[in-house]
Amino acid sequence: MIDAHTFRLDGQLALITGSSAGIGLGLARGLAQAGAAIVLNGRHADKLQQAATQLRNEGFTIHERCFDVTDDEAVKSNIDAIERDLGAIDILINNAGIQRRAPLQDFDHQDWHDLMQTNLNSVFYVAQAVAKHMIERKQGRIINICSVQSEMGRPGISPYMASKGALKMLTKGMAIDWGPLGLNVNGIGPGYFKTELNDKLVNDPTFSQWLINRTPSRRWGDVEELAGAAVFLSSRAASFVNGHILYVDGGVTAQL
Ligand code: NAP
């Protein structure tokens, strides 16, 4: 039965990686508006504190955990500390990600490793550490932030496409292995949103015009517009949704 509580997240704790800015911060605000307490994460304490203060001033319950999601040991110790000190992580959103652009023939090997480490390996580290606790409780929601580039490509970003394509399949794998243990694991595939990660594209009028013409909704996305999908996938309304990638892209993936 659908009622006023179906989409509410009151009493739940959500960890969102890479949530001191951009999409992660938008998702944190959305889940907080739906009633969840939030653990914000990022590598820079000052940036994290600013984001936390902003959300606290809006009346939400916000915790901060400063760690690098690519550091496997830091991930394990921080997840255990959150579970011990703040309580059960009911919702995990793996959002931290980076972009590097260059033609593939010139692509720097360190940039390749950094992309894979942040966009793919870290999701495995964080999800595995959190899932161990969720599996004991036989419940939990995990959302991996994929991309339209999980499906489609653009010049100069092949390694990013490879990382997000792999993340899509990792999401399905998590649903297959952890679904029988009580977890729901899904992905969100954002289209183009104006964040720091996309600074170069936002400031390029030729790209921006191309994108607007290419997008059925005829505009860039606003990070707030991703929150509904995240709240839905975290809520009781999505109890039988598992292994799905929900594209929030103004129709980009619908059109050649
Ligand atoms: P962003 O504006 O650059 O923000 C990235 C956030 O992640 C920041 O809070 C950053 O804080 C944190 N972060 C980066 N590396 C981290 C690490 N190793 N450990 C912990 N935190 C880390 O990026 P965004 O545009 O919001 O992108 C968020 C996610 O959405 C990414 O996975 C991206 O691939 C995906 N996405 C974005 C778009 C888009 O249009 N923007 C489209 C599709 C998919 P610190 O620097 O302080 O660590």
CSV table of N, CA and C in Angstrom, one decimal, residues 115-256:
chain,number,residue,atom,x,y,z
A,115,LEU,N,41.8,6.8,-12.2
A,115,LEU,CA,40.4,6.7,-12.6
A,115,LEU,C,39.8,5.4,-12.1
A,116,MET,N,40.5,4.3,-12.4
A,116,MET,CA,40.0,3.0,-12.0
A,116,MET,C,40.0,2.8,-10.5
A,117,GLN,N,41.0,3.4,-9.8
A,117,GLN,CA,41.0,3.3,-8.4
A,117,GLN,C,39.9,4.0,-7.7
A,118,THR,N,39.5,5.2,-8.2
A,118,THR,CA,38.5,6.0,-7.6
A,118,THR,C,37.1,5.6,-8.1
A,119,ASN,N,36.9,5.4,-9.4
A,119,ASN,CA,35.6,5.1,-9.9
A,119,ASN,C,35.1,3.7,-9.8
A,120,LEU,N,36.1,2.7,-9.7
A,120,LEU,CA,35.7,1.3,-9.7
A,120,LEU,C,36.2,0.6,-8.4
A,121,ASN,N,37.5,0.6,-8.2
A,121,ASN,CA,38.0,-0.2,-7.0
A,121,ASN,C,37.4,0.3,-5.7
A,122,SER,N,37.3,1.6,-5.5
A,122,SER,CA,36.8,2.1,-4.3
A,122,SER,C,35.4,1.7,-4.0
A,123,VAL,N,34.6,1.5,-5.1
A,123,VAL,CA,33.2,1.1,-4.9
A,123,VAL,C,33.2,-0.4,-4.3
A,124,PHE,N,34.1,-1.2,-4.8
A,124,PHE,CA,34.3,-2.5,-4.3
A,124,PHE,C,34.7,-2.5,-2.8
A,125,TYR,N,35.7,-1.7,-2.5
A,125,TYR,CA,36.2,-1.6,-1.1
A,125,TYR,C,35.1,-1.2,-0.2
A,126,VAL,N,34.4,0.0,-0.5
A,126,VAL,CA,33.4,0.5,0.4
A,126,VAL,C,32.2,-0.4,0.5
A,127,ALA,N,31.7,-0.9,-0.7
A,127,ALA,CA,30.5,-1.7,-0.6
A,127,ALA,C,30.8,-3.0,0.1
A,128,GLN,N,31.9,-3.6,-0.1
A,128,GLN,CA,32.2,-4.9,0.6
A,128,GLN,C,32.3,-4.6,2.1
A,129,ALA,N,32.9,-3.5,2.6
A,129,ALA,CA,33.0,-3.3,4.0
A,129,ALA,C,31.6,-3.0,4.6
A,130,VAL,N,30.8,-2.3,3.9
A,130,VAL,CA,29.4,-2.0,4.4
A,130,VAL,C,28.5,-3.2,4.3
A,131,ALA,N,28.7,-4.0,3.2
A,131,ALA,CA,27.8,-5.1,3.0
A,131,ALA,C,28.0,-6.2,4.1
A,132,LYS,N,29.2,-6.3,4.6
A,132,LYS,CA,29.4,-7.3,5.7
A,132,LYS,C,28.4,-7.0,6.8
A,133,HIS,N,28.3,-5.8,7.2
A,133,HIS,CA,27.4,-5.4,8.3
A,133,HIS,C,25.9,-5.6,7.8
A,134,MET,N,25.6,-5.2,6.6
A,134,MET,CA,24.2,-5.3,6.1
A,134,MET,C,23.8,-6.7,6.0
A,135,ILE,N,24.7,-7.6,5.6
A,135,ILE,CA,24.4,-9.0,5.4
A,135,ILE,C,24.0,-9.6,6.8
A,136,GLU,N,24.7,-9.2,7.9
A,136,GLU,CA,24.4,-9.7,9.2
A,136,GLU,C,23.0,-9.3,9.6
A,137,ARG,N,22.5,-8.1,9.1
A,137,ARG,CA,21.2,-7.7,9.4
A,137,ARG,C,20.1,-8.1,8.4
A,138,LYS,N,20.6,-8.8,7.3
A,138,LYS,CA,19.7,-9.3,6.2
A,138,LYS,C,19.0,-8.1,5.6
A,139,GLN,N,19.5,-6.9,5.6
A,139,GLN,CA,18.9,-5.8,4.8
A,139,GLN,C,19.9,-4.7,4.6
A,140,GLY,N,19.6,-3.9,3.6
A,140,GLY,CA,20.4,-2.7,3.3
A,140,GLY,C,20.3,-2.3,1.8
A,141,ARG,N,20.5,-1.0,1.6
A,141,ARG,CA,20.3,-0.5,0.2
A,141,ARG,C,21.7,0.1,-0.2
A,142,ILE,N,22.1,-0.3,-1.4
A,142,ILE,CA,23.4,0.2,-1.9
A,142,ILE,C,23.0,0.8,-3.3
A,143,ILE,N,23.5,2.1,-3.5
A,143,ILE,CA,23.3,2.7,-4.8
A,143,ILE,C,24.6,3.2,-5.4
A,144,ASN,N,25.0,2.7,-6.5
A,144,ASN,CA,26.2,3.1,-7.2
A,144,ASN,C,26.0,4.1,-8.2
A,145,ILE,N,26.7,5.3,-8.2
A,145,ILE,CA,26.5,6.3,-9.1
A,145,ILE,C,27.3,6.0,-10.4
A,146,CYS,N,26.6,5.5,-11.4
A,146,CYS,CA,27.2,5.2,-12.7
A,146,CYS,C,27.2,6.4,-13.6
A,147,SER,N,26.8,6.3,-14.8
A,147,SER,CA,26.8,7.5,-15.7
A,147,SER,C,26.2,7.1,-17.0
A,148,VAL,N,25.8,8.1,-17.8
A,148,VAL,CA,25.3,7.7,-19.2
A,148,VAL,C,26.5,7.1,-19.9
A,149,GLN,N,27.7,7.4,-19.4
A,149,GLN,CA,28.9,6.8,-20.1
A,149,GLN,C,29.1,5.3,-19.6
A,150,SER,N,28.2,4.8,-18.8
A,150,SER,CA,28.2,3.3,-18.6
A,150,SER,C,27.6,2.7,-19.9
A,151,GLU,N,27.0,3.4,-20.7
A,151,GLU,CA,26.3,2.9,-21.9
A,151,GLU,C,26.9,3.5,-23.2
A,152,MET,N,27.3,4.8,-23.2
A,152,MET,CA,27.6,5.5,-24.4
A,152,MET,C,28.9,6.3,-24.3
A,153,GLY,N,29.6,6.5,-25.4
A,153,GLY,CA,30.9,7.1,-25.3
A,153,GLY,C,31.0,8.5,-25.9
A,154,ARG,N,32.2,9.1,-25.7
A,154,ARG,CA,32.5,10.4,-26.2
A,154,ARG,C,34.0,10.4,-26.5
A,155,PRO,N,34.6,11.2,-27.4
A,155,PRO,CA,36.0,11.2,-27.6
A,155,PRO,C,36.8,11.7,-26.3
A,156,GLY,N,37.9,11.1,-26.1
A,156,GLY,CA,38.8,11.6,-25.0
A,156,GLY,C,38.5,11.1,-23.6
A,157,ILE,N,37.5,10.2,-23.5
A,157,ILE,CA,37.2,9.8,-22.1
A,157,ILE,C,37.0,8.3,-22.0
A,158,SER,N,37.8,7.5,-22.9
A,158,SER,CA,37.6,6.1,-22.9
A,158,SER,C,37.9,5.4,-21.5
A,159,PRO,N,38.9,5.9,-20.8
A,159,PRO,CA,39.1,5.2,-19.5
A,159,PRO,C,37.9,5.5,-18.5
A,160,TYR,N,37.4,6.7,-18.5
A,160,TYR,CA,36.2,7.0,-17.7
A,160,TYR,C,35.0,6.1,-18.1
A,161,MET,N,34.8,5.9,-19.5
A,161,MET,CA,33.8,5.0,-20.0
A,161,MET,C,34.0,3.6,-19.5
A,162,ALA,N,35.3,3.2,-19.5
A,162,ALA,CA,35.6,1.8,-19.1
A,162,ALA,C,35.3,1.6,-17.6
A,163,SER,N,35.6,2.7,-16.8
A,163,SER,CA,35.4,2.6,-15.4
A,163,SER,C,33.9,2.5,-15.1
A,164,LYS,N,33.1,3.4,-15.8
A,164,LYS,CA,31.7,3.4,-15.5
A,164,LYS,C,30.9,2.2,-16.1
A,165,GLY,N,31.4,1.7,-17.2
A,165,GLY,CA,30.8,0.5,-17.8
A,165,GLY,C,31.0,-0.7,-16.9
A,166,ALA,N,32.2,-0.8,-16.3
A,166,ALA,CA,32.5,-1.8,-15.3
A,166,ALA,C,31.7,-1.7,-14.1
A,167,LEU,N,31.5,-0.4,-13.7
A,167,LEU,CA,30.7,-0.2,-12.5
A,167,LEU,C,29.2,-0.6,-12.6
A,168,LYS,N,28.7,-0.4,-13.9
A,168,LYS,CA,27.4,-0.9,-14.1
A,168,LYS,C,27.3,-2.5,-13.9
A,169,MET,N,28.3,-3.2,-14.4
A,169,MET,CA,28.3,-4.6,-14.3
A,169,MET,C,28.6,-5.1,-12.8
A,170,LEU,N,29.4,-4.3,-12.1
A,170,LEU,CA,29.7,-4.6,-10.7
A,170,LEU,C,28.4,-4.4,-9.9
A,171,THR,N,27.6,-3.4,-10.3
A,171,THR,CA,26.3,-3.2,-9.6
A,171,THR,C,25.4,-4.4,-9.8
A,172,LYS,N,25.3,-4.9,-11.0
A,172,LYS,CA,24.5,-6.1,-11.2
A,172,LYS,C,25.1,-7.3,-10.5
A,173,GLY,N,26.4,-7.4,-10.5
A,173,GLY,CA,27.0,-8.5,-9.7
A,173,GLY,C,26.7,-8.5,-8.2
A,174,MET,N,26.8,-7.2,-7.7
A,174,MET,CA,26.4,-7.1,-6.2
A,174,MET,C,25.0,-7.5,-6.0
A,175,ALA,N,24.1,-7.1,-6.9
A,175,ALA,CA,22.7,-7.5,-6.7
A,175,ALA,C,22.5,-9.0,-6.8
A,176,ILE,N,23.3,-9.7,-7.7
A,176,ILE,CA,23.2,-11.1,-7.8
A,176,ILE,C,23.7,-11.9,-6.6
A,177,ASP,N,24.9,-11.4,-6.1
A,177,ASP,CA,25.5,-12.1,-4.9
A,177,ASP,C,24.8,-11.7,-3.6
A,178,TRP,N,24.4,-10.4,-3.5
A,178,TRP,CA,23.9,-10.0,-2.2
A,178,TRP,C,22.3,-9.9,-2.1
A,179,GLY,N,21.7,-10.0,-3.3
A,179,GLY,CA,20.2,-10.0,-3.2
A,179,GLY,C,19.7,-11.1,-2.4
A,180,PRO,N,20.2,-12.4,-2.6
A,180,PRO,CA,19.7,-13.5,-1.8
A,180,PRO,C,20.0,-13.3,-0.3
A,181,LEU,N,20.9,-12.4,0.0
A,181,LEU,CA,21.2,-12.2,1.5
A,181,LEU,C,20.5,-11.0,2.0
A,182,GLY,N,19.5,-10.4,1.3
A,182,GLY,CA,18.6,-9.4,1.8
A,182,GLY,C,18.9,-8.0,1.3
A,183,LEU,N,19.9,-7.8,0.5
A,183,LEU,CA,20.3,-6.4,0.1
A,183,LEU,C,19.6,-6.1,-1.3
A,184,ASN,N,19.4,-4.8,-1.5
A,184,ASN,CA,19.0,-4.3,-2.8
A,184,ASN,C,20.2,-3.4,-3.3
A,185,VAL,N,20.7,-3.7,-4.5
A,185,VAL,CA,21.8,-2.9,-5.0
A,185,VAL,C,21.4,-2.4,-6.4
A,186,ASN,N,21.4,-1.1,-6.6
A,186,ASN,CA,21.0,-0.5,-7.8
A,186,ASN,C,22.0,0.6,-8.2
A,187,GLY,N,21.8,1.1,-9.4
A,187,GLY,CA,22.7,2.2,-9.9
A,187,GLY,C,21.8,3.4,-10.4
A,188,ILE,N,22.4,4.6,-10.3
A,188,ILE,CA,21.8,5.7,-10.9
A,188,ILE,C,22.8,6.2,-12.0
A,189,GLY,N,22.3,6.4,-13.2
A,189,GLY,CA,23.2,6.9,-14.3
A,189,GLY,C,22.8,8.4,-14.6
A,190,PRO,N,23.6,9.3,-14.0
A,190,PRO,CA,23.3,10.7,-14.3
A,190,PRO,C,23.7,11.1,-15.8
A,191,GLY,N,23.0,12.0,-16.4
A,191,GLY,CA,23.4,12.6,-17.6
A,191,GLY,C,24.4,13.7,-17.3
A,192,TYR,N,24.2,14.8,-17.9
A,192,TYR,CA,25.2,15.9,-17.7
A,192,TYR,C,24.7,16.9,-16.7
A,193,PHE,N,25.5,17.1,-15.6
A,193,PHE,CA,25.1,18.1,-14.5
A,193,PHE,C,26.3,19.1,-14.3
A,194,LYS,N,25.9,20.3,-14.0
A,194,LYS,CA,26.9,21.4,-13.8
A,194,LYS,C,27.6,21.2,-12.5
A,195,THR,N,28.7,20.5,-12.4
A,195,THR,CA,29.5,20.4,-11.2
A,195,THR,C,30.9,20.6,-11.5
A,196,GLU,N,31.8,20.7,-10.5
A,196,GLU,CA,33.2,20.9,-10.7
A,196,GLU,C,33.8,19.9,-11.7
A,197,LEU,N,33.4,18.7,-11.6
A,197,LEU,CA,33.9,17.6,-12.5
A,197,LEU,C,33.7,18.0,-13.9
A,198,ASN,N,32.7,18.8,-14.2
A,198,ASN,CA,32.4,19.1,-15.6
A,198,ASN,C,32.7,20.6,-16.0
A,199,ASP,N,33.5,21.2,-15.1
A,199,ASP,CA,33.9,22.7,-15.3
A,199,ASP,C,34.3,23.0,-16.7
A,200,LYS,N,35.2,22.2,-17.3
A,200,LYS,CA,35.7,22.4,-18.6
A,200,LYS,C,34.5,22.4,-19.7
A,201,LEU,N,33.6,21.5,-19.5
A,201,LEU,CA,32.5,21.4,-20.5
A,201,LEU,C,31.5,22.5,-20.3
A,202,VAL,N,31.2,22.9,-19.0
A,202,VAL,CA,30.3,23.9,-18.7
A,202,VAL,C,30.8,25.3,-19.3
A,203,ASN,N,32.1,25.4,-19.3
A,203,ASN,CA,32.7,26.7,-19.8
A,203,ASN,C,33.0,26.7,-21.3
A,204,ASP,N,32.6,25.6,-21.9
A,204,ASP,CA,32.8,25.5,-23.4
A,204,ASP,C,31.5,25.7,-24.1
A,205,PRO,N,31.2,26.9,-24.6
A,205,PRO,CA,29.9,27.2,-25.2
A,205,PRO,C,29.5,26.2,-26.4
A,206,THR,N,30.5,25.8,-27.1
A,206,THR,CA,30.3,24.8,-28.3
A,206,THR,C,29.7,23.5,-27.7
A,207,PHE,N,30.4,23.0,-26.7
A,207,PHE,CA,30.0,21.7,-26.1
A,207,PHE,C,28.6,21.9,-25.5
A,208,SER,N,28.4,23.0,-24.7
A,208,SER,CA,27.1,23.2,-24.0
A,208,SER,C,26.0,23.3,-25.0
A,209,GLN,N,26.2,24.0,-26.2
A,209,GLN,CA,25.1,24.0,-27.2
A,209,GLN,C,24.9,22.7,-27.8
A,210,TRP,N,26.0,21.9,-28.0
A,210,TRP,CA,25.8,20.6,-28.6
A,210,TRP,C,25.0,19.7,-27.6
A,211,LEU,N,25.3,19.8,-26.3
A,211,LEU,CA,24.6,19.0,-25.3
A,211,LEU,C,23.1,19.3,-25.3
A,212,ILE,N,22.9,20.6,-25.3
A,212,ILE,CA,21.5,21.1,-25.1
A,212,ILE,C,20.6,20.5,-26.3
A,213,ASN,N,21.2,20.6,-27.5
A,213,ASN,CA,20.5,20.1,-28.8
A,213,ASN,C,20.4,18.6,-28.7
A,214,ARG,N,21.4,18.0,-28.1
A,214,ARG,CA,21.4,16.5,-28.1
A,214,ARG,C,20.5,15.9,-27.0
A,215,THR,N,20.1,16.7,-26.0
A,215,THR,CA,19.3,16.2,-24.9
A,215,THR,C,17.8,16.5,-25.2
A,216,PRO,N,16.9,15.5,-25.2
A,216,PRO,CA,15.5,15.7,-25.4
A,216,PRO,C,14.9,16.8,-24.4
A,217,SER,N,15.4,16.9,-23.2
A,217,SER,CA,14.8,17.9,-22.3
A,217,SER,C,15.4,19.3,-22.5
A,218,ARG,N,16.4,19.3,-23.5
A,218,ARG,CA,17.0,20.6,-24.0
A,218,ARG,C,17.6,21.5,-22.9
A,219,ARG,N,18.4,20.8,-21.9
A,219,ARG,CA,19.1,21.6,-20.9
A,219,ARG,C,20.0,20.7,-20.2
A,220,TRP,N,21.0,21.3,-19.4
A,220,TRP,CA,21.8,20.5,-18.4
A,220,TRP,C,20.9,20.1,-17.3
A,221,GLY,N,21.3,19.1,-16.5
A,221,GLY,CA,20.5,18.7,-15.3
A,221,GLY,C,21.0,19.6,-14.1
A,222,ASP,N,20.0,19.6,-13.1
A,222,ASP,CA,20.3,20.3,-11.8
A,222,ASP,C,20.5,19.2,-10.8
A,223,VAL,N,21.6,19.2,-10.0
A,223,VAL,CA,21.9,18.1,-9.1
A,223,VAL,C,20.7,17.7,-8.2
A,224,GLU,N,19.9,18.7,-7.9
A,224,GLU,CA,18.7,18.4,-7.1
A,224,GLU,C,17.8,17.4,-7.8
A,225,GLU,N,17.9,17.3,-9.1
A,225,GLU,CA,17.0,16.4,-9.9
A,225,GLU,C,17.4,15.0,-9.8
A,226,LEU,N,18.5,14.7,-9.1
A,226,LEU,CA,18.9,13.3,-8.9
A,226,LEU,C,18.4,12.7,-7.6
A,227,ALA,N,18.0,13.6,-6.8
A,227,ALA,CA,17.6,13.2,-5.4
A,227,ALA,C,16.4,12.3,-5.4
A,228,GLY,N,15.4,12.5,-6.3
A,228,GLY,CA,14.2,11.7,-6.3
A,228,GLY,C,14.5,10.3,-6.6
A,229,ALA,N,15.4,10.0,-7.5
A,229,ALA,CA,15.8,8.7,-7.9
A,229,ALA,C,16.5,8.0,-6.7
A,230,ALA,N,17.3,8.7,-6.0
A,230,ALA,CA,18.1,8.1,-4.9
A,230,ALA,C,17.1,7.8,-3.7
A,231,VAL,N,16.2,8.8,-3.4
A,231,VAL,CA,15.2,8.5,-2.4
A,231,VAL,C,14.3,7.3,-2.7
A,232,PHE,N,13.9,7.3,-3.9
A,232,PHE,CA,13.1,6.1,-4.4
A,232,PHE,C,13.8,4.8,-4.1
A,233,LEU,N,15.1,4.7,-4.7
A,233,LEU,CA,15.8,3.5,-4.6
A,233,LEU,C,16.2,3.1,-3.1
A,234,SER,N,16.2,4.1,-2.2
A,234,SER,CA,16.5,3.9,-0.8
A,234,SER,C,15.3,3.5,0.0
A,235,SER,N,14.1,3.7,-0.6
A,235,SER,CA,12.8,3.6,0.2
A,235,SER,C,12.1,2.3,0.1
A,236,ARG,N,11.1,2.1,0.8
A,236,ARG,CA,10.2,1.0,0.8
A,236,ARG,C,9.6,0.8,-0.6
A,237,ALA,N,9.4,1.9,-1.3
A,237,ALA,CA,8.8,1.8,-2.6
A,237,ALA,C,9.6,1.0,-3.6
A,238,ALA,N,10.9,0.8,-3.3
A,238,ALA,CA,11.8,0.1,-4.3
A,238,ALA,C,12.2,-1.3,-3.7
A,239,SER,N,11.3,-1.9,-2.8
A,239,SER,CA,11.7,-3.1,-2.1
A,239,SER,C,12.0,-4.3,-3.1
A,240,PHE,N,11.4,-4.2,-4.3
A,240,PHE,CA,11.6,-5.3,-5.3
A,240,PHE,C,12.5,-4.9,-6.5
A,241,VAL,N,13.1,-3.7,-6.3
A,241,VAL,CA,14.0,-3.2,-7.4
A,241,VAL,C,15.4,-3.6,-7.1
A,242,ASN,N,16.0,-4.4,-7.9
A,242,ASN,CA,17.4,-4.9,-7.6
A,242,ASN,C,18.1,-5.1,-8.9
A,243,GLY,N,19.4,-4.6,-8.9
A,243,GLY,CA,20.2,-4.8,-10.1
A,243,GLY,C,19.9,-3.9,-11.3
A,244,HIS,N,19.1,-2.8,-11.0
A,244,HIS,CA,18.6,-1.9,-12.0
A,244,HIS,C,19.5,-0.7,-12.1
A,245,ILE,N,19.7,-0.1,-13.3
A,245,ILE,CA,20.4,1.2,-13.4
A,245,ILE,C,19.3,2.1,-13.9
A,246,LEU,N,19.1,3.2,-13.1
A,246,LEU,CA,18.1,4.2,-13.4
A,246,LEU,C,18.8,5.4,-14.0
A,247,TYR,N,18.6,5.6,-15.3
A,247,TYR,CA,19.2,6.8,-15.9
A,247,TYR,C,18.4,8.1,-15.7
A,248,VAL,N,19.0,9.1,-15.2
A,248,VAL,CA,18.4,10.4,-14.9
A,248,VAL,C,19.2,11.4,-15.8
A,249,ASP,N,18.7,11.5,-17.1
A,249,ASP,CA,19.6,12.1,-18.1
A,249,ASP,C,18.9,13.0,-19.1
A,250,GLY,N,17.6,13.4,-18.8
A,250,GLY,CA,16.9,14.2,-19.7
A,250,GLY,C,16.6,13.6,-21.0
A,251,GLY,N,16.8,12.2,-21.1
A,251,GLY,CA,16.5,11.5,-22.3
A,251,GLY,C,17.7,11.2,-23.2
A,252,VAL,N,18.9,11.6,-22.7
A,252,VAL,CA,20.1,11.4,-23.6
A,252,VAL,C,20.3,10.0,-24.1
A,253,THR,N,20.1,9.0,-23.2
A,253,THR,CA,20.3,7.6,-23.6
A,253,THR,C,19.1,7.1,-24.5
A,254,ALA,N,18.1,7.9,-24.7
A,254,ALA,CA,17.0,7.4,-25.5
A,254,ALA,C,17.2,7.7,-27.0
A,255,GLN,N,18.2,8.6,-27.3
A,255,GLN,CA,18.3,9.2,-28.6
A,255,GLN,C,19.7,9.0,-29.2
A,256,LEU,N,19.7,8.6,-30.5
A,256,LEU,CA,21.0,8.5,-31.2
A,256,LEU,C,21.6,9.8,-31.5
